[in-house]
Coordinates of C-alpha atoms and ligand atoms in Angstrom, one line a residue:
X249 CA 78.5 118.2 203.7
X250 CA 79.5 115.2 206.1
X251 CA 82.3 115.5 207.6
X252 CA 85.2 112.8 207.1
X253 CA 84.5 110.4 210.1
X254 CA 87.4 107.8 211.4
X255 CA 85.2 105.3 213.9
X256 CA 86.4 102.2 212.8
X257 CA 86.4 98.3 212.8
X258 CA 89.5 96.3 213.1
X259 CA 91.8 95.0 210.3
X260 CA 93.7 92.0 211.4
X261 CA 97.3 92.2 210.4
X262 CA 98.4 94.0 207.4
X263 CA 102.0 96.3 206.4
X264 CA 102.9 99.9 205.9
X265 CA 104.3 99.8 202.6
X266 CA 106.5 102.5 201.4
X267 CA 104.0 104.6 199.6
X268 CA 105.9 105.3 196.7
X269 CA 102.7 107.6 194.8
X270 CA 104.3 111.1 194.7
X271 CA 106.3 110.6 192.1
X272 CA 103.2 110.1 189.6
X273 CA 100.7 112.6 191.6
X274 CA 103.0 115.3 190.6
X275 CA 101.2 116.7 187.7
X276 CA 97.5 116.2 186.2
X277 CA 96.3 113.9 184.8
X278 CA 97.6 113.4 180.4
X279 CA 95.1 112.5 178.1
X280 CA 97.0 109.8 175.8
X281 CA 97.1 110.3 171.9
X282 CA 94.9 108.3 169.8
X283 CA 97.3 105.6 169.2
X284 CA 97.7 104.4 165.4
X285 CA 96.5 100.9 166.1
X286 CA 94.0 99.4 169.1
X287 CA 94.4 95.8 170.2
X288 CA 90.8 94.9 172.0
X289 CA 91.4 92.0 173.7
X290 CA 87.6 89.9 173.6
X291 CA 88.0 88.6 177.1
X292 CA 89.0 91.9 179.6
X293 CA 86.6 90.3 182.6
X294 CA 85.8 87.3 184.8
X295 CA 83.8 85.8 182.4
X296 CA 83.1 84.1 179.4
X297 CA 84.7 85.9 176.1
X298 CA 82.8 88.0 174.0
X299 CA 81.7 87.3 170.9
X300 CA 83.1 89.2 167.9
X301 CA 80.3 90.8 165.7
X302 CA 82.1 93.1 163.0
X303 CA 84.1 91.2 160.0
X304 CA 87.6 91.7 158.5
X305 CA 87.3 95.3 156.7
X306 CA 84.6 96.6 158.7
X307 CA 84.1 100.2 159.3
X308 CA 83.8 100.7 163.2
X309 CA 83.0 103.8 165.2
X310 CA 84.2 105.0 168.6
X311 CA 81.6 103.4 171.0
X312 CA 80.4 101.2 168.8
X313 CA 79.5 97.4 169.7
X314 CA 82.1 95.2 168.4
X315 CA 82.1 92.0 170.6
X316 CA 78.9 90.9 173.0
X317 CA 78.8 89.4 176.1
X318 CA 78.1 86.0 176.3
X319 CA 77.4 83.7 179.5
X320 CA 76.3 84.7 182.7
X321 CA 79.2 86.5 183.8
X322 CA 80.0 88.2 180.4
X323 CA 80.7 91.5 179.6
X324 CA 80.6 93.4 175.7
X325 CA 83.8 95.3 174.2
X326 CA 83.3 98.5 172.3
X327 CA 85.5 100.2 169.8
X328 CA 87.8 102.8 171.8
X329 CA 87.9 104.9 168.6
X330 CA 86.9 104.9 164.8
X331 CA 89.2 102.9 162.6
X332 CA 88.8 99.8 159.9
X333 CA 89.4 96.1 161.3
X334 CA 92.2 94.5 160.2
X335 CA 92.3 91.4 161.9
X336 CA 91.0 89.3 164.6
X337 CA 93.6 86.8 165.7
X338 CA 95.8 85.8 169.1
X339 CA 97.8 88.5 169.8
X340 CA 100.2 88.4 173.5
X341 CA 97.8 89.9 176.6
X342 CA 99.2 90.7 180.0
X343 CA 96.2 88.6 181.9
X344 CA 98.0 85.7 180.4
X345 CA 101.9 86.7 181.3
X346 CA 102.3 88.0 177.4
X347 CA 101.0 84.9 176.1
X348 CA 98.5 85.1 173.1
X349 CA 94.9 85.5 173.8
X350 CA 92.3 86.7 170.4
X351 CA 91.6 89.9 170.0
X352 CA 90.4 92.5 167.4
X353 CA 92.4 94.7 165.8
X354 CA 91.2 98.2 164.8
X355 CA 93.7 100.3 162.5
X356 CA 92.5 104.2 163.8
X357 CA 91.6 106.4 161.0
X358 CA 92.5 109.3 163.1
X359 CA 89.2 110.7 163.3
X360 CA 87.8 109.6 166.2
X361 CA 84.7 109.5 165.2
X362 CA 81.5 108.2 167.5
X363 CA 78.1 106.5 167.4
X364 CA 75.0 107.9 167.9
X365 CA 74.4 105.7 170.9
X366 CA 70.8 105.3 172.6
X367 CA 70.1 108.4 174.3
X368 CA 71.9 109.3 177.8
X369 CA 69.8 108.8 180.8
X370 CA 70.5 112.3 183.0
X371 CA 67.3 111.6 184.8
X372 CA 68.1 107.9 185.8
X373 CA 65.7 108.6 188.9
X374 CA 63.1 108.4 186.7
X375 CA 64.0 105.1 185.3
X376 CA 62.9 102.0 187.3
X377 CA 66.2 100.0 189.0
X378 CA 65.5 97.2 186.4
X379 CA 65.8 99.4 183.5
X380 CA 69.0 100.7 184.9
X381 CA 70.8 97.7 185.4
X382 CA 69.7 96.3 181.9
X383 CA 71.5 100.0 180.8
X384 CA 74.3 99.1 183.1
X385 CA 75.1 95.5 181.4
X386 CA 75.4 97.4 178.1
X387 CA 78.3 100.0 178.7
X388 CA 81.1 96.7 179.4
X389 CA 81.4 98.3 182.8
X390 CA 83.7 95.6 184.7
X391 CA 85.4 96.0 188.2
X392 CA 88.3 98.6 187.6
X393 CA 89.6 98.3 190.9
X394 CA 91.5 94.7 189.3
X395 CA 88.7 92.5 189.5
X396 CA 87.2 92.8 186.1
X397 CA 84.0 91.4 187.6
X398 CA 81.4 92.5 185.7
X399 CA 79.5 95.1 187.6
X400 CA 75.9 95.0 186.7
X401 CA 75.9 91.3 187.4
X402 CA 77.5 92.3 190.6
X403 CA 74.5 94.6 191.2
X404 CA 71.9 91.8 190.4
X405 CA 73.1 89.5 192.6
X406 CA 73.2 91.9 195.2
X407 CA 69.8 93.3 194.8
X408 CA 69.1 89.2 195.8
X409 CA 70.3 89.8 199.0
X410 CA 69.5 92.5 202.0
X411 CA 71.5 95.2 201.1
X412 CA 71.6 98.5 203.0
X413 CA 75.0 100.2 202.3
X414 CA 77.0 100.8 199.0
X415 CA 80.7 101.3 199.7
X416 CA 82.4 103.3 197.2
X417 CA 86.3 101.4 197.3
X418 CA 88.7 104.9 197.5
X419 CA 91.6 102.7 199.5
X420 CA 94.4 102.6 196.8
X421 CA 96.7 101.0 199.4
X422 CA 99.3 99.1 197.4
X423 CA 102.5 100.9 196.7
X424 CA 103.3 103.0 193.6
X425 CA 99.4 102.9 192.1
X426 CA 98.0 106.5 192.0
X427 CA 95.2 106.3 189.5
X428 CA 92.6 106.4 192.2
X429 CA 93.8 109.1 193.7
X430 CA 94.3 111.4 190.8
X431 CA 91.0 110.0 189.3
X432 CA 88.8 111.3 193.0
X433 CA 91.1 114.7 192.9
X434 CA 89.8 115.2 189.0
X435 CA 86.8 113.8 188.6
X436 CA 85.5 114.1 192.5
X437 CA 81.7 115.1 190.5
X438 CA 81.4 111.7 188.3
X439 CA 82.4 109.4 191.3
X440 CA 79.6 111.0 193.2
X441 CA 77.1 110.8 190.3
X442 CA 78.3 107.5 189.5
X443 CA 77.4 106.5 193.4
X444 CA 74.3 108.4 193.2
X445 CA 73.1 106.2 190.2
X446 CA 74.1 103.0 191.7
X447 CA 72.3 103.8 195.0
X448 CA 69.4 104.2 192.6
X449 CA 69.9 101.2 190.5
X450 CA 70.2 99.1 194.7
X451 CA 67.0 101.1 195.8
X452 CA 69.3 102.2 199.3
X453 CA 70.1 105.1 200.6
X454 CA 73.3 104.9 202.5
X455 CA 76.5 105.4 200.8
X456 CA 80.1 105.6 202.1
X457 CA 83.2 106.8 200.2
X458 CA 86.5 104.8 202.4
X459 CA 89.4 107.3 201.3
X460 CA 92.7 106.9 202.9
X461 CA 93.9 110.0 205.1
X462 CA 97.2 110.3 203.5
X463 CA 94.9 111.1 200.5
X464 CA 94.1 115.3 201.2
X465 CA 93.8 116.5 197.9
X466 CA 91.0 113.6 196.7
X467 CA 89.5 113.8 200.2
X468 CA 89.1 117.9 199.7
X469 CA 87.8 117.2 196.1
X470 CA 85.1 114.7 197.2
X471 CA 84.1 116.6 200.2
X472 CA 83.7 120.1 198.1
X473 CA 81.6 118.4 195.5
X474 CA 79.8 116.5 198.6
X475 CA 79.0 120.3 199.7
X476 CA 77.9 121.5 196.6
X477 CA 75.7 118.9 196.4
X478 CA 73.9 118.1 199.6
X479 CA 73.7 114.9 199.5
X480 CA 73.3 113.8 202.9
X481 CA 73.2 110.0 202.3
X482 CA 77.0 110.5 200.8
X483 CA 79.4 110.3 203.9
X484 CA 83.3 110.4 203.4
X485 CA 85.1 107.9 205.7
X486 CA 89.1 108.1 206.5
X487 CA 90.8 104.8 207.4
X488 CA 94.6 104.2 208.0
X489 CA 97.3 103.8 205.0
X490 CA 97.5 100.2 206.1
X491 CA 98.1 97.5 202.9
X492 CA 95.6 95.9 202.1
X493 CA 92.4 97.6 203.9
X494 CA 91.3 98.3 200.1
X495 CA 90.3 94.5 199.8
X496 CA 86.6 93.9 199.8
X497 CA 86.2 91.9 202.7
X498 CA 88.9 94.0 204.6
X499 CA 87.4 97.2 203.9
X500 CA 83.8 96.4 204.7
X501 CA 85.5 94.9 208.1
X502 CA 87.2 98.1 208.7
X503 CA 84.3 100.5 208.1
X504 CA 81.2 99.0 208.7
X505 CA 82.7 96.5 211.4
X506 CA 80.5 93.6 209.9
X507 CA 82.6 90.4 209.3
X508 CA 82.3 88.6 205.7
X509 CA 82.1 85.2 206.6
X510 CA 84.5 82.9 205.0
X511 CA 83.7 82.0 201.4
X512 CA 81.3 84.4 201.4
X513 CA 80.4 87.5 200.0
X514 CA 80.3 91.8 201.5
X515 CA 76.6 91.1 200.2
X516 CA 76.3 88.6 203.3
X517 CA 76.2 91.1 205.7
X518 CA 74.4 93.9 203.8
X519 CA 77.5 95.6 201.8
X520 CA 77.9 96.0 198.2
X521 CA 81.5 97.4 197.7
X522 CA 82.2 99.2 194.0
X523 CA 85.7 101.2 193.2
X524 CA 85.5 104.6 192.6
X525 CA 87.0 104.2 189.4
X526 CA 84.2 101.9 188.2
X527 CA 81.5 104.4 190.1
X528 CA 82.8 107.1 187.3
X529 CA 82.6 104.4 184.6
X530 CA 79.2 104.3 185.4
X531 CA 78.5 108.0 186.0
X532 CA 80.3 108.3 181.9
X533 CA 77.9 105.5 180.3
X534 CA 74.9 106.9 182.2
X535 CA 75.1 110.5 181.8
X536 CA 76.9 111.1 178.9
X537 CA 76.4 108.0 177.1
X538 CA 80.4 106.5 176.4
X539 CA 80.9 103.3 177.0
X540 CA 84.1 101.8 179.3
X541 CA 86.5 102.6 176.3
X542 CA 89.3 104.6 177.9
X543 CA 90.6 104.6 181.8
X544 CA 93.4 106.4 184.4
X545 CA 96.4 103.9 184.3
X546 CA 99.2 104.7 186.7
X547 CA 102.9 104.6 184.6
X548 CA 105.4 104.9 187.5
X549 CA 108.5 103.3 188.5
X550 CA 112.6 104.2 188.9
X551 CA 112.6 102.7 185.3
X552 CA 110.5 105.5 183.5
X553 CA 111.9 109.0 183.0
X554 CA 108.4 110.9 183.8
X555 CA 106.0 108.9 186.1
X556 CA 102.6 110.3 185.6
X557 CA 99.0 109.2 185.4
X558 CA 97.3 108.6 182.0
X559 CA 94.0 108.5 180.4
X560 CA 94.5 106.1 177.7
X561 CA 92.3 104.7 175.3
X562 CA 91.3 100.5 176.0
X563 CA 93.6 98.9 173.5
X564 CA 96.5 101.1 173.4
X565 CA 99.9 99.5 173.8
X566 CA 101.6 99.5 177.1
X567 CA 105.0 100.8 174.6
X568 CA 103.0 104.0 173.6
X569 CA 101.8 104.8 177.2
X570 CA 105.6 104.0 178.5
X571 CA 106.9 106.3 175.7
X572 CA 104.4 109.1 176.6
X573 CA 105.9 109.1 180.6
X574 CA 109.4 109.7 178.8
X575 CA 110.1 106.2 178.1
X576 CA 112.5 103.5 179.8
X577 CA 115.5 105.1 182.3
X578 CA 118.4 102.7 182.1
X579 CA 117.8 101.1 185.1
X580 CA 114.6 99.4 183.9
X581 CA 114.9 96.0 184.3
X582 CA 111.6 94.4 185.2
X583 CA 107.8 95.3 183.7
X584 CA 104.8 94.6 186.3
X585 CA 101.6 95.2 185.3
X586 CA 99.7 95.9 188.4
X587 CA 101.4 97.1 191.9
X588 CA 104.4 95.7 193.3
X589 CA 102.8 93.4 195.4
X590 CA 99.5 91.7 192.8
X591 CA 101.0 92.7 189.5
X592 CA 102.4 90.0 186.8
X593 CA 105.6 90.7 185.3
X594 CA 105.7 90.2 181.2
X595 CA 108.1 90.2 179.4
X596 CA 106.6 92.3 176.3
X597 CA 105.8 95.8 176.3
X598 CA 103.8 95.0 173.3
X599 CA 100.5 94.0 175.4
X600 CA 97.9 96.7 175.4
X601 CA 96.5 98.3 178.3
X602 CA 92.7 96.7 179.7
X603 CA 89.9 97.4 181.7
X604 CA 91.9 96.2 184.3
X605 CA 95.2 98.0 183.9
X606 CA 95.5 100.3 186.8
X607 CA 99.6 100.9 187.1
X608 CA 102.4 100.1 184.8
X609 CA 105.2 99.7 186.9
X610 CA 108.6 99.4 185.4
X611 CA 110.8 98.4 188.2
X612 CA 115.2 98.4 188.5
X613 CA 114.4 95.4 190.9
X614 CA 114.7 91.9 189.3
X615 CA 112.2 89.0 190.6
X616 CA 113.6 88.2 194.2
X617 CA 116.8 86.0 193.4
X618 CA 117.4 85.1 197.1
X619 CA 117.5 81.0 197.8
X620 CA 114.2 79.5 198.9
X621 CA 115.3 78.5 202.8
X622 CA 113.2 75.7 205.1
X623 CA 110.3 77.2 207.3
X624 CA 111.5 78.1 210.4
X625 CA 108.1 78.0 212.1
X626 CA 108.6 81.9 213.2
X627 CA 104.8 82.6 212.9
X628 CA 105.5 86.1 211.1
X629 CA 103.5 85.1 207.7
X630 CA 100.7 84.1 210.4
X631 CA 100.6 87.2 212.2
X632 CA 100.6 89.6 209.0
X633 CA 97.6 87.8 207.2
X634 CA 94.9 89.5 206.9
X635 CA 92.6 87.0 206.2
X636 CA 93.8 85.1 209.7
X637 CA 95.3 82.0 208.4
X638 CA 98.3 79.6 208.6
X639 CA 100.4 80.2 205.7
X640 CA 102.9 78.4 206.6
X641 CA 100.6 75.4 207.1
X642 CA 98.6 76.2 203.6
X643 CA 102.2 75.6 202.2
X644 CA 102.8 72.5 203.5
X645 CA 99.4 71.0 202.5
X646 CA 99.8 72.8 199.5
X647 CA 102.9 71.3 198.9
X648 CA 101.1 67.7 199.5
X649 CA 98.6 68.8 197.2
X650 CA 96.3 68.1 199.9
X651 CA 93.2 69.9 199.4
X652 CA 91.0 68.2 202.2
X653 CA 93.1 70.0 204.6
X654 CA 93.8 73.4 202.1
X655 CA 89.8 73.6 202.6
X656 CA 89.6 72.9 205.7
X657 CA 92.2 75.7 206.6
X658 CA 90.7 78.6 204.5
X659 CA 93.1 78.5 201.4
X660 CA 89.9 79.7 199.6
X661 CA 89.8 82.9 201.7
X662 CA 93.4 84.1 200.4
X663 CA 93.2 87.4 199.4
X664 CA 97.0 86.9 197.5
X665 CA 97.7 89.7 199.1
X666 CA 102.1 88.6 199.1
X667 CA 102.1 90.0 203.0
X668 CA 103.0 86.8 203.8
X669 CA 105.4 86.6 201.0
X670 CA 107.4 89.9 202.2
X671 CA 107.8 88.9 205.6
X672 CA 108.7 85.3 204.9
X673 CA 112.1 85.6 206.2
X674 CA 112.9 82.0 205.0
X675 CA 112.1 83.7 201.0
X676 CA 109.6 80.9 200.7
X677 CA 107.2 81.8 198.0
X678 CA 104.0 81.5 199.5
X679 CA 101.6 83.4 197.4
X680 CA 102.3 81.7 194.1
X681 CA 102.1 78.3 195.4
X682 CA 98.3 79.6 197.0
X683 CA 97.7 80.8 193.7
X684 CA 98.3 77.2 192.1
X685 CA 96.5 75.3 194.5
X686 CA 93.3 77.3 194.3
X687 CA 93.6 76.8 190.5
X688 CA 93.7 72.8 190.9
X689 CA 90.7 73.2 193.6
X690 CA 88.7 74.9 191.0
X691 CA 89.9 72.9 188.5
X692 CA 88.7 70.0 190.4
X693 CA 85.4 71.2 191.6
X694 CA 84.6 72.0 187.4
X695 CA 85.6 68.7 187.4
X696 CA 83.2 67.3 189.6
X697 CA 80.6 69.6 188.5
X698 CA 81.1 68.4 185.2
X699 CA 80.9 64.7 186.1
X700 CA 77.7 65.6 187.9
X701 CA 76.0 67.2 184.7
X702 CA 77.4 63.9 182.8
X703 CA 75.3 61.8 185.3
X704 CA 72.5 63.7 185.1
X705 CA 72.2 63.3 181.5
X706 CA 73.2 59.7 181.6
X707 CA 70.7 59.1 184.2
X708 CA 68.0 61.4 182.3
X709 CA 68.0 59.6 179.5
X710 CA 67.7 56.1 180.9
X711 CA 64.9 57.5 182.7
X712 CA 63.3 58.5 178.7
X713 CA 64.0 55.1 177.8
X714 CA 62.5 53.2 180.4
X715 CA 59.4 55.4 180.1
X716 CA 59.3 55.1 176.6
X717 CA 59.5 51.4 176.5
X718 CA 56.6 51.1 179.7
X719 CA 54.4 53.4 177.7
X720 CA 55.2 50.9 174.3
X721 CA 54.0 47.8 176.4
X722 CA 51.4 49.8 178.1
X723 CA 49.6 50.7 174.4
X724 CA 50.2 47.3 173.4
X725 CA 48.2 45.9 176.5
X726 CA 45.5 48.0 175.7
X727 CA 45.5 46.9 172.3
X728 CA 45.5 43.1 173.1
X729 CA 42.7 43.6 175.6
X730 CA 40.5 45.7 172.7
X731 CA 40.9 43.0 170.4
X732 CA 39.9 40.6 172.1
X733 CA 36.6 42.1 173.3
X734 CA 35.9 43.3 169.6
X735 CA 36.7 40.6 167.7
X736 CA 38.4 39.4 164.2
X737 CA 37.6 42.2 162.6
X738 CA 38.7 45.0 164.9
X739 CA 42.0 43.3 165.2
X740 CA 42.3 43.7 161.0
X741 CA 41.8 47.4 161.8
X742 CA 44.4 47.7 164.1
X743 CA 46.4 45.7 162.0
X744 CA 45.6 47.8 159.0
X745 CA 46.3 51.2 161.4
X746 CA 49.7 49.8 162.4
X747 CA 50.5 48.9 159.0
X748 CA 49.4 52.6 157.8
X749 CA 52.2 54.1 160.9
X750 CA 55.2 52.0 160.0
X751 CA 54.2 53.6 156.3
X752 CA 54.3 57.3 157.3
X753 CA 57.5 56.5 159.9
X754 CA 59.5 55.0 156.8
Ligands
LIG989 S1 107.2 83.4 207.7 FE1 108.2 81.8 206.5 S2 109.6 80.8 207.9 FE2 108.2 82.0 209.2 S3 106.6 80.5 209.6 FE3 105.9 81.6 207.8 S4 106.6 80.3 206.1 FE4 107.8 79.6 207.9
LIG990 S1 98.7 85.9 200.5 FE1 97.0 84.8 201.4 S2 97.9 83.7 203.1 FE2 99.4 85.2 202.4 S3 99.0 86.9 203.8 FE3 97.8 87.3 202.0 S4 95.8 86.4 202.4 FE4 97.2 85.6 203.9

């Protein structure tokens, strides 16, 4: 086995959050009830929404296909369990705040019955890389680390690129989210599998696992399992509990010392980062042929009675996973899903829990009611971002709506981390108004993207017309010059073949 190692790159700026995890680590993990109804919302990635192929009434089975991808950056969603389908209609989804987003409903029949899906692939050495990305894109495996990017086009654009090292992402460094941790203490033999078969599916050999060292349990786990197994391109990396080294472009900084230039990808400088989470996804679909239909979710918070960690099924409510960590304490005030610093409070506990819901965090704190102050040019949002930029300067330009100068001075490389946020002692909200600008960049870039395909098409099909019209006078030249070198009576044939065309055309 290879022991933990700590050499290190740097990580520019950062906090040390209160940890807040022991609360939930306290006991194993609970395998939730089958709940009575599942609420499968069709878009739970990046990309396009899936397309619904089961009707109103249907008989579904755990693991069966119910919607496919679609697009280039889609992803399919499968039945978590056997049920009939009773609807597919908006219901409220926490990616939108609680707002309405369609979904399909499946009422459980209790049974939990599965499909007899293609057959596993134990031996996925044996399987060329292609094959095993194609596999890949069928399971609806998507980022679980909270980018929902779907992962085996993340592996094909990689394989595009020179890529030497797979980083398994272990760093759970926001505060109160544990499902990382519990998920490398429990299931320390299907992360490594699941790294095993993406190393396979890359065609590299090098693997490190970047584990936080005030993680022991999940770093004895990992490294027992690494010892069993002998795998000696598997090394375990420690790295400080510093918020947020588990970024992408952080993490690769801080372990491999190779800087992701800005706009760019880990894939740029040879990286491919994957959460462990999403490397046991993988290791599940793969080996024992289930499809991303359940995940750990993290319930914690003063506002629960029994914080714990939960294996729900995709679809279950975030009521009946609240209700199994003892419901609501009195104090309960405020619902973020996510961590305290990238969640998205809602306002409905009757959104169901994604392929993206690591933590449930019901908090006594109410959203920060202190008054928004003038900047007071102290620097400290500056010296905390990890990403090196100006926030205080992004604000103002955001504030002018001026995105010349927001691209000019990164805004497009904000992580929304919220360090900048915390530290702000003027309470200026920071983050949110990033967020908003970098929607009205994209927005505006579609924009322009779109009015570039417009005037392609225009110009396109003036470019058919014109040809069309030279090639009319062109045969009509030749005609004219035929005629006249045959005489009368090859211009009555040509007459009487024109005649014979309008016929057919009509
Ligand atoms: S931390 Fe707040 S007050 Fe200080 S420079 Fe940044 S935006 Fe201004
Ligand atoms: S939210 Fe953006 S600007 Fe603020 S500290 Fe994080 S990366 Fe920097």
């Amino acid at each position: 086995m290879s022991a933990p190692t700590y050499d290190l790159g740097t990580l520019h700026g950062g906090l040390r959050l209160p940890a807040n995890k022991s609360v939930s680590t306290r006991q194993p993990i609970i395998n939730a009830p089958l709940p009575s109804q599942l609420v499968l919302p069709i878009t739970q990635h990046v990309g396009d929404p899936a397309q619904p192929i089961i009707g109103i009434g249907e008989r579904v089975l755990k693991g069966q296909l119910i919607a496919e991808m679609t697009g280039s950056l889609g992803a399919p969603v499968h039945a978590s369990s056997s049920g009939k389908v009773i609807a597919i209609e908006p219901r409220p989804v926490s990616r939108r705040n609680g707002d309405n987003a369609p979904c399909i409903i499946i009422e459980c029949d209790g049974k939990d019955e599965a499909i007899q899906a293609a057959d596993a692939m134990p031996n996925f050495t044996e399987i060329s890389p292609s094959s095993l990305l194609r596999a890949i894109l069928q399971g609806g495996i998507v980022g679980l680390g909270g980018a929902v990017f779907p992962t085996a086009q993340k592996l094909m654009q990689a394989r595009t690129c020179d890529i030497d090292q797979l980083l398994l992402n272990g760093v759970e460094c926001e505060s109160y989210i544990s499902c990382d941790d519990m998920l490398m203490r429990e299931r320390a033999g299907q992360v490594i599998s699941g790294a095993q078969i993406l190393m396979h599916a890359l065609e590299i050999d090098k693997c490190l696992i970047a584990i936080e060292s005030d993680k022991p349990e999940a770093i004895r786990a990992l490294g027992g399992v690494l010892g069993e197994m002998d795998d000696s391109r598997i090394t375990l990396k420690q790295v400080p509990t510093i918020y947020p080294s588990g970024g992408e472009d952080q993490l690769v900084q801080l372990v491999t010392n190779r800087e992701v230039p800005s706009g760019g990808l880990p894939s740029d400088v040879g990286c491919l980062v994957q959460n462990v989470g999403t490397a046991a996804a993988i290791h599940d679909w793969i080996i024992d042929n289930q499809p991303l239909i359940a995940r750990i979710t993290t319930i914690t918070g003063d506002g629960v009675a029994n914080p714990i960690n939960v294996r729900a099924r995709i679809g279950t409510t975030i009521e009946d996973v609240i209700t199994l960590a003892g419901g609501y304490t009195d104090r309960a005030r405020q619902l973020i899903i996510g961590g305290p610093m990238t969640g998205k409070s809602v306002t409905t506990d009757r959104v169901p829990l994604v392929k993206s819901t690591n933590c449930i965090l019901v908090s006594s704190e109410t959203p920060s009611a202190e008054p928004e102050m003038p900047c007071i040019r102290c620097g400290d949002c500056a010296s905390v971002c990890p990403v090196q930029l100006l926030p205080q300067q992004l604000f103002w330009y955001a504030c002018a709506d001026n995105e010349i100068k927001l691209r000019e001075f990164g805004l497009i490389d904000c992580i929304e981390c919220g360090c900048c946020d915390l530290v702000c002692p003027s309470h200026i909200p920071l983050t949110v108004n990033f967020r908003v600008a970098k929607g009205r960049i994209r927005e505006l870039a579609d924009e322009k993207a779109r009015a570039v395909r417009a005037r392609q098409r225009f110009e396109a099909r003036n470019d058919r017309l014109e040809r069309e019209k030279s090639e009319r006078e062109c045969e009509l030249r030749n005609q004219k010059d035929l005629a006249k070198k045959a005489g009368p009576s090859a211009i009555a044939e040509i007459l009487k073949r024109k005649q014979q065309k309008n016929e057919d055309d009509s």
